[in-house]
Structures are given as C-alpha cells and as structure tokens.
Amino acid sequence: MSAAVDTPPGQSRYGALAGALRSRIVGGDWPPGHALPAEQQLAAEHGVALGTMRRALELLAEQGLVERVHGRGTFVKQGLAGAPMLRFFRFGGSEGEAPRSRILARDVLAPPADVAQALAAPGPALRLKRLRSLGGQPVLYEESWLPLPLFQPLADGDTAGWGDLLYPLFAARCGVHVHRAVDTIGFVPLPAAAARALKLASGHPGARVQRRAHDLAGRCVECRTSLGDAHAFQYTVSIT
Amino acid sequence: MSAAVDTPPGQSRYGALAGALRSRIVGGDWPPGHALPAEQQLAAEHGVALGTMRRALELLAEQGLVERVHGRGTFVKQGLAGAPMLRFFRFGGSEGEAPRSRILARDVLAPPADVAQALAAPGPALRLKRLRSLGGQPVLYEESWLPLPLFQPLADGDTAGWGDLLYPLFAARCGVHVHRAVDTIGFVPLPAAAARALKLASGHPGARVQRRAHDLAGRCVECRTSLGDAHAFQYTVSIT
DNA sequence: AAGTGGTCTAGACCACATC
DNA sequence: ATGTGGTCTAGACCACTTG
C-alpha cells in the first residue's frame, strides 16, 4: 500500500510511522487481540530501516496501544479485562475472593448535563445500578451511564447471564473495548440509597470514585460513580 | 577504569551497563545535578558500541535516575524540589498561591515501632510538626519523622530560616536528596490536635496521606503523615 | 565551531515460541 | 525448522546548546 513516508514536518520518522499505524489500529484494520504484520514486513512496506520501524512499534507499546511478545509477535491490546475498582479499598479477611455483582436497576433516561457532555451523545442513555459484594458482604454501590446507540444490546433482554464484570460484557455484546480509564477520587457523605444498599447509616463517610472510561479511539464510553465505606479506602501512589 | 564488561549472566549488556552506572551514581561519583561523561566517552570506556550505551542511559532515564537534555548532556536528577502534597487537595480560590509552612514543634524522641522499622535507624529520631497554609488559611497538618544521625543539622539552631519547603532544606543542610516517595491515602476522623490546628471540629472527616520518602540509594529518609479536610480531597489517577 | 544527544541505516546474531 | 521479537554493532548525519 504505502510506499515511503512523506516528509515528517516537525516530527521524527518513527513518530510519523507510529501515528500511521495508530490510525490503522483505531480504524479497525487490526482488531483488538490480533497480530500486526512482522517488523520486517512493516519496515519493507513503509520503505524504512528495521530499527526505525522498531522504534515506532516501541512507541505504540509505551502508549499501551500494542503489546509486544518475544517470539510471537506484536498484538493490538485487548481492552481492560476486569474493572480493578477494588484496588482502592482494603476489606478485611476477604482477600483473593472473587467479587460478585448484582444489577439493582436498569433504565433508559436523560443523563445529567455533565454526563451528557462527557459521553458526547445527545438524548437518553442507559443507566445501570449495581451492588458489588465480597464474601457475601456488600462493599460497593455503583451507578453507570452508557451512551445509547452503542449499548443498545444491553438495554434489552435478561440481565441474568451478565456475569460479574462489565467490561468483558461490553466487548462481547457491544464490541466496545475499554482501553483507558480516568478515576477521580473524592470524599462524600453516603447518600441514602447507597448507604441502605451497603448496610451503613445514611450520611456515613463515603469514598467516591468517578470513572470516565474510553475506547481505543479515545471516545468516552462510560461514566461511572462508585461509592464505598470511606474507612475501608486505601490507595498507594508512587511519585518520582 | 573499566574495560569491557564481564559476561552478563541473565542480563542484557545494556542492562548490566545501566547497573554499573547506577552504582557509580548512588556511590556519589556524579552528585545530583552534575553531568555524566558524554555517550561517546562512556561507550569507549566500557568497550561497547554507541547504541548500546545509549540504551543503558535511556534505561536510567526511564527509571528517573538521570535526565537527558538534547545538546547539553546527561545529568543526575536533582531530588524532588517541592513536596507536591497539595496535589491531593482542591482548595477553593487559592489557586496558584504559594503555600506557607510554619513549624509547630521540634522534638527528639523514640519513634513508634512502624516508623522505626521503616527508617531502619535504632534509637531516637527527630520529629517535626508543621502547619501548612494557603492564602492565610491552615489546610494541612503534618508530622514528620527523620532519622537522627543524618538529620542532626536540623535538630539544633533556629528554625526561622527554614522556608516553606522541607526537601530543599534537606538537600542544603543534610545533603539528603529525596528521589522517590510513596504516598498511601486513607480517610480517618481528625484527631484532636490536627482538628484544632485546622480550625475544624474534632472527629471531622479527614484525608490522611502517609508518605515514605527515599533517597537515591533507596533508603527511607522520611516518614510523614499529612492530615487535611476530607471534603477538600480530590485526586485523579489514570489507568491503562 | 565544537560538543552534546537524537535519528536513521544496514546488517549480524541471539533468544523465544511454534509447528 | 521457521518465524518472531531482542540485542549489538559501526557508522552517517541531524538538531540543539554553548562559547
């Protein structure tokens, strides 16, 4: 297809190559989990030295768009498997146990303004309310907003077979792969509904995690608010 | 000095080189802020190709041990300049203002067990209590433990000229450069002393940040606990 | 102008995974 | 045995910073 790369204006050659590959990836030329052509072949196709193409691929790997496996190949990254939401909390005793999830409600309605803006989708959206438990104890109360043409498959049908994780469900039913997420941590008194579900007093100190999840192309595909007992909250961050 | 590198057992050549350079850096051959020899010279000294030495230096840069500046050279990283503690909080109005710091107390006494273990220094330590303010309003109550042979210069003399940041002080008076820090976030009711200093009610919801600061060699040089109003807490983390 | 790191090349060889 | 990515080399040339 592409012969030699055009003149890179303010960019390095490998930077331009990475951009070109990026476009083909988000465009769906190589779907998540699939292998890219070999370095040799890509280098030849683009009329560039092997080392230069390697630099480009390493750049994409740093950006988390691609995964390189020695001896096997270069693969488009799968979406985030599980939602590692409980990494923010430390609940006594139930270490290593698989968290369970139960759908409390599913509605289609107009989202609040900030959510609507983030989703960049006008009109109604799908709202899910979930209760997540560890060792039988409810620990997290979650509310998710999902843009609607995209998540229509989740608006109908039974929720029984959904399992405990949302992201694999998104991938299987809607072809949505969550690639990046931004969590904002805050502190709020628990609202009544959340407190009731968590078996705590209304107004009990709550830790709130607001998540914006994005797909490969950078579009916001989920707005989530998670609430848990503030006293169980613990998170470690390393700075340099 | 060193000619060719010995056989790297399970490691790559550039990995071994990076390790060797790392040792010389933490050993003080090139103090923080100083330049390393040029790539060319280092490559020649170690009997290795230029590209290989570059790989090693890039590795050190990734690890934050060194900083590379195009056209100028490769420099040993300075310690963390300011203590970016307020990045965890969002206080209304006072954006961009310089935070002020006031020493409330300075004592030499035996630290609690966990601090003693972290500092790996037996015997008494230096304890500082600080109050940090923004726009005249107290916002953070802090307690720091510092190992004592090392920080003796801070145990005596006037605290008037200390300024608002501790880390530059550590560097200037004690030759301690904080290179890495690990913060653990939690929510706790404010103890009486902290609440009083922050002009809040005792038991008011508090955000607690426990910090372990380390120098270039990896030794823990500070144990700090910071307390602030939980309602002002806000932190964003991006996951991939 | 001289010295530094950044980019690119063309090739050899090694280590790992798979058939 | 084949194909993949990982390491290493030796050299050319470019871009940035400083005297």
Coordinates of C-alpha atoms (C1' of nucleotides) in Angstrom, one line a residue:
Chain A
M1 CA 0.0 0.0 0.0
S2 CA 2.0 2.8 1.4
A3 CA 5.5 3.4 -0.1
A4 CA 7.9 5.7 1.5
V5 CA 6.6 8.1 4.2
D6 CA 6.1 11.7 3.2
T7 CA 8.3 14.4 4.7
P8 CA 7.7 14.5 8.5
P9 CA 7.2 18.2 9.2
G10 CA 8.1 18.7 12.9
Q11 CA 8.1 15.0 13.7
S12 CA 10.6 12.2 13.6
R13 CA 10.2 9.4 11.1
Y14 CA 9.3 6.8 13.7
G15 CA 6.8 9.3 15.2
A16 CA 5.0 9.6 11.9
L17 CA 5.1 5.8 11.4
A18 CA 3.6 5.3 14.9
G19 CA 0.8 7.8 14.0
A20 CA 0.1 6.0 10.8
L21 CA -0.1 2.6 12.5
R22 CA -2.2 4.1 15.2
S23 CA -4.8 5.3 12.7
R24 CA -5.0 1.8 11.1
I25 CA -5.4 0.3 14.6
V26 CA -8.2 2.6 15.8
G27 CA -9.7 2.3 12.3
G28 CA -10.1 -1.4 12.8
D29 CA -7.5 -2.7 10.3
W30 CA -6.2 -5.0 13.1
P31 CA -8.9 -5.6 15.8
P32 CA -8.0 -6.0 19.5
G33 CA -6.1 -9.2 20.2
H34 CA -4.9 -9.6 16.6
A35 CA -1.3 -9.6 15.5
L36 CA 0.3 -6.9 13.4
P37 CA 2.5 -7.9 10.5
A38 CA 6.1 -8.7 11.4
E39 CA 8.5 -5.8 11.9
Q40 CA 10.4 -6.9 8.8
Q41 CA 7.3 -6.7 6.6
L42 CA 6.1 -3.4 8.1
A43 CA 9.6 -1.9 7.6
A44 CA 9.6 -3.0 3.9
E45 CA 6.1 -1.8 3.3
H46 CA 6.9 1.6 4.5
G47 CA 10.4 1.7 2.9
V48 CA 12.2 2.3 6.2
A49 CA 15.0 0.6 8.1
L50 CA 14.2 -2.2 10.5
G51 CA 15.4 -0.2 13.5
T52 CA 13.2 2.7 12.6
M53 CA 10.1 0.6 12.5
R54 CA 11.1 -1.0 15.8
R55 CA 11.2 2.5 17.3
A56 CA 7.7 3.2 16.1
L57 CA 6.4 -0.1 17.5
E58 CA 8.1 0.5 20.8
L59 CA 6.4 3.9 21.0
L60 CA 3.0 2.3 20.4
A61 CA 3.8 -0.2 23.1
E62 CA 4.7 2.6 25.6
Q63 CA 1.4 4.2 24.8
G64 CA -0.4 1.0 25.7
L65 CA -1.9 0.6 22.2
V66 CA 0.0 -2.5 21.4
E67 CA 1.7 -5.4 23.2
R68 CA 5.0 -7.0 22.1
V69 CA 5.7 -10.6 22.8
H70 CA 9.1 -12.0 22.2
G71 CA 9.0 -14.8 19.7
R72 CA 5.3 -14.5 19.0
G73 CA 4.5 -11.1 17.5
T74 CA 3.0 -7.7 18.1
F75 CA -0.6 -7.6 19.2
V76 CA -3.3 -4.9 19.4
K77 CA -4.1 -4.7 23.1
Q78 CA -7.2 -6.2 24.4
G79 CA -9.5 -3.9 26.4
L80 CA -9.2 -3.8 30.2
A81 CA -10.2 -7.2 31.4
G82 CA -11.7 -6.7 34.8
A83 CA -12.7 -3.4 36.4
P84 CA -10.0 -3.1 39.1
M85 CA -12.2 -1.0 41.2
L86 CA -11.5 -2.7 44.5
R87 CA -7.8 -1.8 44.2
F88 CA -8.9 1.4 46.0
F89 CA -10.3 -0.5 49.0
R90 CA -9.0 -2.8 51.7
F91 CA -11.7 -5.0 53.1
G92 CA -10.6 -7.3 55.9
G93 CA -10.4 -11.0 55.5
S94 CA -11.9 -11.4 52.0
E95 CA -8.5 -11.3 50.2
G96 CA -8.3 -13.0 46.9
E97 CA -12.0 -13.8 46.8
A98 CA -13.9 -13.2 43.6
P99 CA -16.1 -10.2 43.9
R100 CA -19.8 -10.7 42.9
S101 CA -22.0 -8.2 41.2
R102 CA -25.8 -7.8 41.2
I103 CA -27.8 -5.5 38.9
L104 CA -30.2 -3.4 41.0
A105 CA -31.8 -1.4 38.2
R106 CA -31.6 -0.7 34.5
D107 CA -33.2 2.3 33.0
V108 CA -33.2 4.4 29.8
L109 CA -33.4 8.1 30.6
A110 CA -31.8 11.5 30.0
P111 CA -28.4 11.8 31.8
P112 CA -27.4 14.8 33.9
A113 CA -25.6 17.6 32.0
D114 CA -22.0 16.7 32.9
V115 CA -22.5 13.0 31.9
A116 CA -24.2 14.0 28.7
Q117 CA -21.3 16.2 27.8
A118 CA -18.7 13.6 28.6
L119 CA -20.5 10.9 26.5
A120 CA -20.9 13.4 23.7
A121 CA -24.2 11.7 22.8
P122 CA -27.4 13.6 22.8
G123 CA -30.7 12.1 24.0
P124 CA -31.3 9.4 26.5
A125 CA -28.7 7.0 27.8
L126 CA -28.6 3.6 29.6
R127 CA -28.2 3.8 33.4
L128 CA -27.2 0.8 35.4
K129 CA -27.1 0.5 39.2
R130 CA -25.0 -2.3 40.6
L131 CA -24.1 -3.7 44.0
R132 CA -20.8 -5.4 44.3
S133 CA -20.1 -7.8 47.1
L134 CA -17.1 -9.5 48.6
G135 CA -17.6 -12.7 50.7
G136 CA -21.3 -12.0 50.8
Q137 CA -20.8 -8.5 52.2
P138 CA -21.9 -5.6 50.0
V139 CA -18.9 -3.3 49.6
L140 CA -19.5 -1.0 46.6
Y141 CA -22.5 0.8 45.2
E142 CA -22.2 1.7 41.6
E143 CA -24.0 3.8 39.0
S144 CA -23.0 3.7 35.3
W145 CA -24.1 5.7 32.4
L146 CA -23.7 4.2 28.9
P147 CA -24.3 6.0 25.6
L148 CA -27.3 4.6 23.8
P149 CA -27.0 3.7 20.3
L150 CA -23.8 1.9 21.2
F151 CA -25.0 0.0 24.2
Q152 CA -28.5 -0.9 22.8
P153 CA -27.8 -4.6 23.1
L154 CA -27.6 -4.2 26.9
A155 CA -30.9 -2.3 27.1
D156 CA -33.0 -5.3 26.2
G157 CA -33.1 -8.9 27.3
D158 CA -32.3 -10.7 30.5
T159 CA -29.5 -9.5 32.8
A160 CA -29.1 -12.9 34.4
G161 CA -26.3 -14.0 32.2
W162 CA -24.2 -10.9 32.6
G163 CA -21.6 -12.2 35.0
D164 CA -19.7 -10.2 37.5
L165 CA -17.6 -7.9 35.2
L166 CA -19.0 -5.3 32.9
Y167 CA -16.0 -4.8 30.5
P168 CA -16.0 -8.3 29.1
L169 CA -19.7 -7.9 28.6
F170 CA -19.2 -4.6 26.7
A171 CA -16.7 -6.3 24.4
A172 CA -18.8 -9.4 23.8
R173 CA -22.2 -7.8 23.3
C174 CA -21.4 -4.3 22.0
G175 CA -17.9 -4.6 20.5
V176 CA -16.7 -1.9 22.9
H177 CA -13.2 -2.3 24.2
V178 CA -12.3 -0.2 27.2
H179 CA -8.7 0.9 26.7
R180 CA -8.1 3.6 29.2
A181 CA -9.9 4.9 32.3
V182 CA -9.6 8.0 34.4
D183 CA -10.6 7.8 38.1
T184 CA -11.2 10.8 40.3
I185 CA -11.3 10.1 44.0
G186 CA -13.3 12.2 46.4
F187 CA -14.9 12.1 49.8
V188 CA -18.7 12.5 50.3
P189 CA -21.3 11.5 53.0
L190 CA -23.1 8.5 51.6
P191 CA -26.5 9.3 50.1
A192 CA -29.4 7.4 51.4
A193 CA -29.8 4.9 48.6
A194 CA -26.1 3.9 48.7
A195 CA -26.0 3.7 52.4
R196 CA -29.0 1.5 52.6
A197 CA -27.5 -0.9 50.0
L198 CA -24.2 -1.0 51.8
K199 CA -25.9 -1.5 55.2
L200 CA -24.5 1.7 56.6
A201 CA -26.1 4.7 58.2
S202 CA -27.2 7.4 55.8
G203 CA -24.5 10.1 55.9
H204 CA -21.8 7.7 56.8
P205 CA -18.4 8.8 55.5
G206 CA -18.1 7.6 51.9
A207 CA -15.3 7.3 49.4
R208 CA -16.4 8.2 45.9
V209 CA -14.6 7.1 42.7
Q210 CA -15.8 8.8 39.5
R211 CA -14.7 7.0 36.4
R212 CA -14.5 8.1 32.8
A213 CA -13.8 5.1 30.5
H214 CA -12.5 5.5 27.0
D215 CA -12.1 3.2 24.0
L216 CA -9.2 2.9 21.6
A217 CA -10.3 5.9 19.6
G218 CA -10.5 8.0 22.8
R219 CA -14.3 8.3 22.9
C220 CA -15.8 8.3 26.4
V221 CA -17.9 5.1 26.6
E222 CA -18.8 5.0 30.3
C223 CA -19.4 7.4 33.2
R224 CA -19.4 5.6 36.5
T225 CA -19.7 6.6 40.1
S226 CA -18.7 4.1 42.8
L227 CA -19.3 4.6 46.5
G228 CA -17.9 2.6 49.4
D229 CA -17.1 2.9 53.1
A230 CA -14.5 5.7 53.5
H231 CA -12.8 3.8 56.3
A232 CA -12.1 0.9 54.0
F233 CA -10.5 3.1 51.5
Q234 CA -6.7 2.8 51.0
Y235 CA -4.7 3.6 47.9
T236 CA -1.0 3.9 47.3
V237 CA 0.7 6.2 44.7
S238 CA 4.4 6.4 43.9
I239 CA 5.9 9.6 42.8
T240 CA 9.2 10.5 41.2
Chain B
M1 CA 39.0 2.3 34.7
S2 CA 36.6 -0.4 33.5
A3 CA 37.4 -2.1 30.2
A4 CA 34.9 -4.5 28.6
V5 CA 32.0 -5.6 30.7
D6 CA 32.1 -9.2 32.1
T7 CA 29.7 -11.8 30.8
P8 CA 26.1 -10.7 31.7
P9 CA 24.6 -13.8 33.2
G10 CA 20.9 -13.5 32.7
Q11 CA 21.0 -9.8 31.7
S12 CA 21.5 -7.9 28.6
R13 CA 24.6 -5.9 28.1
Y14 CA 22.9 -2.5 28.4
G15 CA 21.1 -3.7 31.5
A16 CA 24.5 -4.5 33.1
L17 CA 25.9 -1.2 32.0
A18 CA 22.9 0.6 33.5
G19 CA 23.5 -1.2 36.7
A20 CA 27.2 -0.2 36.7
L21 CA 26.4 3.4 36.1
R22 CA 23.7 3.3 38.7
S23 CA 26.2 2.1 41.3
R24 CA 28.6 4.9 40.5
I25 CA 25.7 7.4 40.7
V26 CA 24.4 6.3 44.1
G27 CA 28.0 6.0 45.2
G28 CA 28.4 9.7 44.6
D29 CA 30.8 9.6 41.6
W30 CA 28.5 12.1 40.0
P31 CA 26.5 14.1 42.5
P32 CA 22.9 15.2 41.8
G33 CA 22.7 17.9 39.2
H34 CA 26.1 17.1 37.7
A35 CA 26.7 15.8 34.2
L36 CA 27.8 12.4 33.2
P37 CA 30.5 12.0 30.6
A38 CA 29.3 12.1 27.0
E39 CA 27.8 8.9 25.5
Q40 CA 30.8 8.6 23.2
Q41 CA 33.3 8.6 26.0
L42 CA 31.2 6.2 28.2
A43 CA 30.9 3.8 25.3
A44 CA 34.6 3.9 24.7
E45 CA 35.4 3.5 28.4
H46 CA 33.3 0.4 28.6
G47 CA 34.3 -1.0 25.3
V48 CA 30.8 -1.1 23.8
A49 CA 29.0 0.4 20.8
L50 CA 27.5 3.8 21.0
G51 CA 23.9 2.4 20.5
T52 CA 24.4 0.0 23.4
M53 CA 25.5 2.7 25.8
R54 CA 22.6 4.9 24.6
R55 CA 20.2 2.0 25.5
A56 CA 21.7 1.9 29.0
L57 CA 21.3 5.7 29.5
E58 CA 17.8 5.6 28.2
L59 CA 17.0 2.9 30.8
L60 CA 18.4 5.0 33.6
A61 CA 16.3 7.9 32.3
E62 CA 13.2 5.8 32.4
Q63 CA 13.9 4.9 35.9
G64 CA 14.2 8.6 36.8
L65 CA 17.8 8.3 37.9
V66 CA 19.1 10.5 35.2
E67 CA 17.8 13.3 32.9
R68 CA 18.8 13.6 29.3
V69 CA 18.9 17.1 27.6
H70 CA 19.4 17.4 23.9
G71 CA 22.5 19.3 23.1
R72 CA 23.6 19.7 26.8
G73 CA 24.3 16.3 28.3
T74 CA 23.1 13.7 30.7
F75 CA 22.5 14.8 34.3
V76 CA 22.0 13.1 37.6
K77 CA 18.5 14.0 38.7
Q78 CA 18.1 16.5 41.4
G79 CA 16.0 15.5 44.3
L80 CA 12.3 16.3 44.3
A81 CA 12.1 20.1 44.5
G82 CA 8.9 20.8 46.3
A83 CA 6.7 18.3 48.2
P84 CA 3.7 18.3 45.9
M85 CA 1.4 17.4 48.8
L86 CA -1.4 19.7 47.8
R87 CA -1.9 17.9 44.5
F88 CA -4.2 15.7 46.6
F89 CA -6.4 18.6 47.6
R90 CA -8.6 21.2 45.9
F91 CA -8.9 24.3 48.0
G92 CA -11.3 26.9 46.6
G93 CA -10.0 30.2 45.3
S94 CA -6.3 30.0 46.4
E95 CA -5.1 28.6 43.1
G96 CA -1.5 29.2 42.2
E97 CA -0.8 30.9 45.5
A98 CA 2.4 29.8 47.3
P99 CA 1.7 27.6 50.3
R100 CA 3.2 28.7 53.6
S101 CA 4.6 26.5 56.3
R102 CA 5.1 27.0 60.0
I103 CA 6.9 24.7 62.4
L104 CA 4.7 23.9 65.4
A105 CA 7.1 21.7 67.3
R106 CA 10.5 20.0 67.0
D107 CA 11.5 17.1 69.3
V108 CA 14.0 14.3 69.6
L109 CA 12.3 11.1 70.8
A110 CA 11.9 7.4 70.2
P111 CA 9.6 6.8 67.2
P112 CA 6.7 4.4 67.1
A113 CA 7.6 0.8 66.0
D114 CA 6.5 1.1 62.4
V115 CA 8.4 4.3 61.8
A116 CA 11.5 2.9 63.5
Q117 CA 11.3 -0.1 61.2
A118 CA 10.9 2.0 58.1
L119 CA 13.8 4.3 59.0
A120 CA 16.0 1.4 59.8
A121 CA 17.6 3.5 62.4
P122 CA 17.6 2.4 66.1
G123 CA 17.3 5.0 68.9
P124 CA 15.6 8.3 68.9
A125 CA 14.6 10.3 65.8
L126 CA 13.8 13.9 65.0
R127 CA 10.0 14.7 64.9
L128 CA 8.7 17.8 63.3
K129 CA 5.1 19.1 63.4
R130 CA 4.1 21.6 60.7
L131 CA 1.1 23.6 59.7
R132 CA 0.8 24.4 56.1
S133 CA -1.4 27.3 54.9
L134 CA -2.9 28.6 51.7
G135 CA -4.0 32.2 51.5
G136 CA -3.7 32.5 55.2
Q137 CA -6.0 29.5 55.9
P138 CA -4.5 26.4 57.5
V139 CA -5.1 23.5 55.2
L140 CA -2.6 20.7 56.2
Y141 CA -1.3 19.4 59.5
E142 CA 1.8 17.4 59.1
E143 CA 4.1 15.2 61.3
S144 CA 7.5 14.1 60.0
W145 CA 9.9 11.6 61.4
L146 CA 13.6 11.9 60.4
P147 CA 16.4 9.5 61.2
L148 CA 18.9 11.1 63.5
P149 CA 22.5 10.9 62.8
L150 CA 21.6 12.0 59.3
F151 CA 19.3 15.0 60.2
Q152 CA 21.3 16.2 63.2
P153 CA 21.9 19.6 61.5
L154 CA 18.1 20.2 61.7
A155 CA 17.9 19.3 65.4
D156 CA 19.8 22.4 66.5
G157 CA 19.7 26.0 65.7
D158 CA 16.9 28.4 64.7
T159 CA 14.0 27.2 62.6
A160 CA 13.3 30.7 61.4
G161 CA 15.2 30.5 58.1
W162 CA 13.8 27.2 57.0
G163 CA 11.5 28.4 54.4
D164 CA 8.3 26.8 53.2
L165 CA 9.6 23.6 51.7
L166 CA 11.5 20.8 53.5
Y167 CA 13.2 19.0 50.7
P168 CA 15.4 21.9 49.6
L169 CA 16.3 22.2 53.2
F170 CA 17.2 18.5 53.5
A171 CA 19.5 18.9 50.5
A172 CA 21.2 22.1 51.6
R173 CA 21.7 21.3 55.3
C174 CA 21.9 17.5 55.4
G175 CA 23.0 16.5 51.9
V176 CA 19.8 14.4 51.6
H177 CA 18.2 14.3 48.2
V178 CA 14.7 12.9 48.1
H179 CA 14.4 10.9 44.9
R180 CA 11.2 8.9 45.3
A181 CA 8.2 8.9 47.6
V182 CA 5.4 6.5 48.2
D183 CA 2.1 8.0 49.4
T184 CA -0.7 6.0 51.0
I185 CA -4.1 7.7 51.1
G186 CA -6.8 7.0 53.6
F187 CA -9.8 8.6 55.3
V188 CA -9.9 9.0 59.1
P189 CA -11.6 11.1 61.6
L190 CA -9.3 14.0 62.5
P191 CA -7.5 13.6 65.9
A192 CA -8.0 16.5 68.3
A193 CA -4.6 18.2 67.7
A194 CA -4.9 18.2 64.0
A195 CA -8.5 19.4 64.1
R196 CA -7.6 22.2 66.4
A197 CA -4.8 23.4 64.2
L198 CA -7.0 23.2 61.1
K199 CA -9.9 25.0 62.9
L200 CA -12.2 22.1 62.4
A201 CA -14.2 20.0 64.9
S202 CA -12.5 17.1 66.5
G203 CA -13.7 14.0 64.6
H204 CA -14.3 15.9 61.4
P205 CA -13.7 13.7 58.4
G206 CA -10.0 13.8 57.4
A207 CA -7.9 12.8 54.5
R208 CA -4.7 11.2 55.6
V209 CA -1.6 10.9 53.4
Q210 CA 1.2 8.7 54.8
R211 CA 4.5 9.3 53.0
R212 CA 7.7 7.3 52.9
A213 CA 10.4 9.3 51.2
H214 CA 13.6 7.6 49.8
D215 CA 16.9 8.8 48.6
L216 CA 18.9 7.8 45.5
A217 CA 20.2 4.7 47.3
G218 CA 16.7 3.6 48.2
R219 CA 17.0 4.3 52.0
C220 CA 13.9 5.6 53.7
V221 CA 14.8 9.1 54.9
E222 CA 11.4 10.4 56.0
C223 CA 8.1 9.2 57.4
R224 CA 5.4 11.8 57.1
T225 CA 1.7 11.9 58.0
S226 CA -0.4 14.7 56.5
L227 CA -3.9 15.4 57.5
G228 CA -6.4 17.7 55.8
D229 CA -10.1 18.3 55.4
A230 CA -11.6 15.2 53.6
H231 CA -14.1 17.4 51.8
A232 CA -11.3 19.2 50.0
F233 CA -9.6 16.0 48.9
Q234 CA -9.6 15.3 45.2
Y235 CA -7.2 13.1 43.3
T236 CA -7.2 11.8 39.7
V237 CA -5.5 8.6 38.6
S238 CA -5.3 7.3 35.0
I239 CA -5.2 3.5 34.4
T240 CA -4.3 1.5 31.4
Chain C
dA1 C1' 32.9 26.0 15.8
dA2 C1' 32.7 22.4 18.9
dG3 C1' 30.3 19.3 21.7
dT4 C1' 26.1 17.1 23.1
dG5 C1' 22.2 14.0 22.5
dG6 C1' 18.6 12.4 18.7
dT7 C1' 17.6 10.0 14.3
dC8 C1' 18.4 6.6 10.8
dT9 C1' 20.7 2.9 8.4
dA10 C1' 22.1 -2.0 7.1
dG11 C1' 23.4 -5.8 8.7
dA12 C1' 24.7 -9.8 12.0
dC13 C1' 23.5 -12.7 15.5
dC14 C1' 20.7 -14.3 19.7
dA15 C1' 16.5 -15.9 22.3
dC16 C1' 11.9 -17.4 22.4
dA17 C1' 7.6 -19.7 20.6
dT18 C1' 5.5 -22.7 17.5
dC19 C1' 4.9 -26.3 14.2
Chain D
dA1 C1' 13.0 -25.7 11.0
dT2 C1' 10.9 -21.4 10.7
dG3 C1' 9.3 -17.1 12.1
dT4 C1' 9.0 -13.7 15.7
dG5 C1' 10.9 -10.0 18.5
dG6 C1' 15.5 -8.7 21.3
dT7 C1' 20.4 -7.3 21.3
dC8 C1' 24.5 -5.4 19.4
dT9 C1' 27.4 -3.2 16.0
dA10 C1' 29.6 0.7 13.2
dG11 C1' 28.8 4.4 11.1
dA12 C1' 26.5 8.7 8.9
dC13 C1' 24.0 12.6 9.6
dC14 C1' 20.8 16.0 12.0
dA15 C1' 19.3 19.2 15.8
dC16 C1' 20.2 21.6 19.8
dT17 C1' 23.2 24.3 23.1
dT18 C1' 27.1 26.8 24.3
dG19 C1' 31.2 29.6 23.9

